[in-house]
Coordinates of C-alpha atoms in Angstrom, one line a residue:
Chain Q
A1076 CA 92.0 105.3 112.7
Q1077 CA 95.0 107.3 111.5
S1078 CA 95.2 110.8 113.0
V1079 CA 97.5 113.8 113.4
S1080 CA 97.5 115.9 116.5
Q1081 CA 98.8 119.4 116.8
H1082 CA 99.1 120.3 120.5
N1083 CA 98.6 124.0 120.4
H1084 CA 95.8 125.7 118.5
H1085 CA 97.0 129.2 119.2
V1086 CA 100.6 130.4 119.9
I1087 CA 101.6 134.0 120.6
L1088 CA 105.3 134.9 120.6
S1089 CA 107.3 138.1 120.5
E1090 CA 109.8 138.7 117.7
A1091 CA 113.1 136.9 118.1
A1092 CA 111.6 134.2 120.4
S1093 CA 112.2 130.6 119.6
L1094 CA 109.4 128.5 118.2
E1095 CA 108.5 124.8 118.5
L1096 CA 105.2 123.5 117.3
G1097 CA 104.3 120.0 118.1
C1098 CA 102.9 117.3 115.8
N1099 CA 102.2 113.7 116.6
Y1100 CA 100.6 111.0 114.4
S1101 CA 99.1 107.7 115.0
Y1102 CA 100.4 105.2 112.4
G1103 CA 102.9 102.4 112.8
G1104 CA 104.1 102.1 109.3
T1105 CA 106.2 104.1 106.9
V1106 CA 105.2 107.7 106.6
N1107 CA 106.0 110.8 104.7
L1108 CA 105.7 114.0 106.7
F1109 CA 104.9 117.6 105.8
W1110 CA 104.5 121.0 107.3
Y1111 CA 102.4 123.4 105.3
V1112 CA 101.9 127.1 106.1
Q1113 CA 99.1 129.4 105.2
Y1114 CA 99.9 133.1 105.5
P1115 CA 96.9 135.6 105.9
G1116 CA 95.0 135.8 102.7
Q1117 CA 97.2 133.3 100.9
H1118 CA 96.8 129.6 100.0
L1119 CA 98.6 126.6 101.6
Q1120 CA 102.3 126.4 100.8
L1121 CA 104.7 123.6 101.5
L1122 CA 107.2 124.6 104.3
L1123 CA 109.2 121.4 104.5
K1124 CA 109.0 117.7 104.0
Y1125 CA 110.5 114.4 105.2
F1126 CA 110.6 111.3 103.1
S1127 CA 113.6 109.4 104.4
G1128 CA 117.2 109.8 105.5
D1129 CA 118.4 112.5 107.9
P1130 CA 115.6 113.0 110.4
L1131 CA 116.4 116.7 110.7
V1132 CA 115.0 118.5 107.7
K1133 CA 115.4 122.1 106.8
G1134 CA 112.8 124.1 104.9
I1135 CA 112.2 127.5 103.7
K1136 CA 112.5 130.7 105.7
G1137 CA 114.7 129.2 108.4
F1138 CA 112.3 126.5 109.6
E1139 CA 113.4 123.0 110.4
A1140 CA 111.7 119.9 111.7
E1141 CA 112.9 116.7 113.4
F1142 CA 111.3 113.3 112.8
I1143 CA 111.5 111.1 115.9
K1144 CA 110.2 107.8 114.9
S1145 CA 110.0 106.3 118.4
K1146 CA 107.8 109.2 119.5
F1147 CA 105.7 109.4 116.3
S1148 CA 106.5 113.1 116.2
F1149 CA 107.5 115.7 113.6
N1150 CA 107.9 119.0 115.5
L1151 CA 108.5 122.2 113.7
R1152 CA 111.2 124.6 115.0
K1153 CA 112.6 128.0 114.3
P1154 CA 115.3 129.6 116.4
S1155 CA 114.2 133.2 116.0
V1156 CA 110.7 134.1 114.7
Q1157 CA 109.8 137.3 112.8
W1158 CA 106.6 139.2 112.5
S1159 CA 106.2 137.9 109.0
D1160 CA 105.9 134.3 110.4
T1161 CA 102.4 135.1 111.5
A1162 CA 100.4 132.4 109.9
E1163 CA 98.6 129.1 110.4
Y1164 CA 100.8 126.0 110.3
F1165 CA 99.5 122.5 109.4
C1166 CA 101.2 119.2 109.9
A1167 CA 100.3 116.5 107.4
V1168 CA 101.1 112.8 107.2
N1169 CA 101.1 110.6 104.1
P1170 CA 100.9 106.9 105.3
D1171 CA 102.8 104.3 103.2
S1172 CA 102.9 106.7 100.3
N1173 CA 99.3 106.1 99.5
Y1174 CA 97.0 108.6 97.9
Q1175 CA 96.0 110.8 100.8
L1176 CA 97.3 113.3 103.3
I1177 CA 96.0 113.3 106.8
W1178 CA 96.1 116.7 108.4
G1179 CA 96.3 118.1 111.9
A1180 CA 93.9 120.9 112.9
G1181 CA 96.5 123.6 112.5
T1182 CA 98.2 126.0 114.9
K1183 CA 97.6 129.7 114.5
L1184 CA 100.9 131.6 115.2
I1185 CA 100.8 135.3 116.0
I1186 CA 104.1 137.1 116.3
K1187 CA 104.0 140.4 118.2
P1188 CA 106.3 143.0 116.7
Chain D
E550 CA 104.6 128.0 85.3
T551 CA 100.9 128.4 86.1
G552 CA 99.8 127.5 89.6
V553 CA 96.6 125.8 90.7
T554 CA 93.5 127.8 90.1
Q555 CA 90.0 127.3 91.4
S556 CA 86.6 128.8 90.5
P557 CA 84.5 130.3 91.8
T558 CA 86.1 132.1 94.8
H559 CA 82.9 132.2 96.8
L560 CA 79.5 130.6 96.4
I561 CA 76.3 130.7 98.3
K562 CA 73.8 127.9 97.9
T563 CA 70.6 126.8 99.5
R564 CA 70.1 123.5 101.3
G565 CA 69.1 120.7 98.8
Q566 CA 70.7 122.4 95.8
Q567 CA 73.6 121.1 93.8
V568 CA 77.0 122.7 93.3
T569 CA 80.0 122.3 90.9
L570 CA 83.4 123.5 91.8
R571 CA 86.3 123.7 89.3
C572 CA 90.0 123.3 89.5
S573 CA 92.8 123.7 87.0
S574 CA 96.0 121.8 87.9
Q575 CA 99.5 123.2 87.8
S576 CA 101.3 122.8 84.6
G577 CA 102.9 119.3 84.3
H578 CA 100.7 117.8 87.1
N579 CA 98.4 114.9 86.3
T580 CA 96.9 114.2 89.7
V581 CA 94.2 116.2 91.5
S582 CA 93.1 115.9 95.1
W583 CA 90.1 117.6 96.7
Y584 CA 89.8 118.5 100.3
Q585 CA 87.1 120.0 102.6
Q586 CA 88.3 122.4 105.3
A587 CA 85.7 123.4 107.8
L588 CA 86.3 126.4 109.9
G589 CA 89.0 125.9 112.5
Q590 CA 90.0 122.5 111.3
G591 CA 92.6 121.0 109.0
P592 CA 91.7 119.8 105.5
Q593 CA 89.8 116.5 105.2
F594 CA 90.6 114.4 102.1
I595 CA 87.6 113.9 99.8
F596 CA 89.1 112.0 96.8
Q597 CA 91.8 112.0 94.3
Y598 CA 91.8 111.7 90.5
Y599 CA 94.5 110.3 88.3
R600 CA 94.2 109.9 84.6
E601 CA 90.5 110.7 84.7
E602 CA 89.7 108.0 87.3
E603 CA 89.1 108.2 91.0
N604 CA 92.2 107.0 92.6
G605 CA 91.1 107.0 96.3
R606 CA 88.4 108.3 98.5
G607 CA 88.1 109.6 102.0
N608 CA 85.1 109.2 104.3
F609 CA 82.6 111.3 102.3
P610 CA 79.2 110.1 101.0
P611 CA 78.4 109.4 97.4
R612 CA 76.7 112.7 96.9
F613 CA 80.3 114.1 96.7
S614 CA 81.5 113.1 93.2
G615 CA 84.1 114.3 90.8
L616 CA 85.5 114.3 87.3
Q617 CA 88.9 114.8 85.8
F618 CA 89.3 115.8 82.2
P619 CA 92.0 115.0 79.6
N620 CA 93.8 118.2 80.3
Y621 CA 93.9 117.1 84.0
S622 CA 91.5 119.8 85.2
S623 CA 88.9 118.6 87.6
E624 CA 85.4 119.2 89.0
L625 CA 83.9 118.5 92.4
N626 CA 80.1 118.0 92.4
V627 CA 78.1 118.0 95.6
N628 CA 74.4 117.0 95.4
A629 CA 71.6 117.6 98.0
L630 CA 73.6 120.2 99.8
E631 CA 73.5 120.2 103.6
L632 CA 74.3 123.0 106.0
D633 CA 77.4 121.1 107.2
D634 CA 78.8 121.2 103.7
S635 CA 79.6 124.9 104.3
A636 CA 83.4 124.9 104.2
L637 CA 86.5 125.9 102.1
Y638 CA 87.0 123.4 99.3
L639 CA 90.6 123.0 98.3
C640 CA 92.1 121.5 95.2
A641 CA 95.7 120.3 95.1
S642 CA 97.6 119.0 92.1
S643 CA 100.7 116.8 92.1
T644 CA 102.6 114.4 89.9
S645 CA 102.3 110.7 90.2
Q646 CA 106.0 110.1 89.8
G647 CA 108.0 108.7 92.7
K648 CA 106.8 107.1 95.9
A649 CA 106.0 110.3 97.6
Y650 CA 104.7 113.5 96.3
E651 CA 104.2 117.1 97.1
Q652 CA 100.8 118.7 96.6
Y653 CA 100.4 122.2 95.4
F654 CA 97.2 124.0 96.5
G655 CA 94.8 126.4 95.0
P656 CA 93.3 129.3 96.9
G657 CA 90.1 127.4 97.5
T658 CA 86.4 127.9 97.0
R659 CA 84.4 129.2 100.0
L660 CA 81.0 127.5 99.9
T661 CA 78.2 128.7 102.2
V662 CA 75.0 126.7 102.4
T663 CA 72.0 128.5 103.9

């Protein structure tokens, strides 16, 4: 069955630290990839997406992600986090542009001021 | 531009009852997807509606059903509620254009079954 794994359920960092959140999926075909973020008390928002082309994609708020097809990975990165990045981050995969998104369990990120 | 809205915000039901959750899609969007998000987990796809017809379904039993109306708003109905149905129910709207799409989410309805 298709699945998405996010390696860390909880991450705690200090401000200005670098961030990398892992995401791996199990599907051998064409995929569209997404990272969503949910800030405290708010609804899910799209952070960035990959459809095709340059495997390094840039999103909002200084986030970027790299698609490595050979590793079935789509890791999220940010060089220097801020307290306002405290949120839950979800990786989602859309296999073969079909109708559904398959989601990871999420990573709760806490940034200490 | 109006975003995705859902009602009610919170709901408490008793096991065996039926519930209806509502969703209004974002302006210009004709596709609505429903997800169930249990505590501590990512969303699980329930089904999607496009032009008033079910366009795809996840691994949920038939007691989960839905409707889409001509204005693209949607309802999720759950019959014979079970304790495990307690979750946040998310609605997301999107356009059907293009091979890939972005989904815009509403705030969710928190359902508690006792």
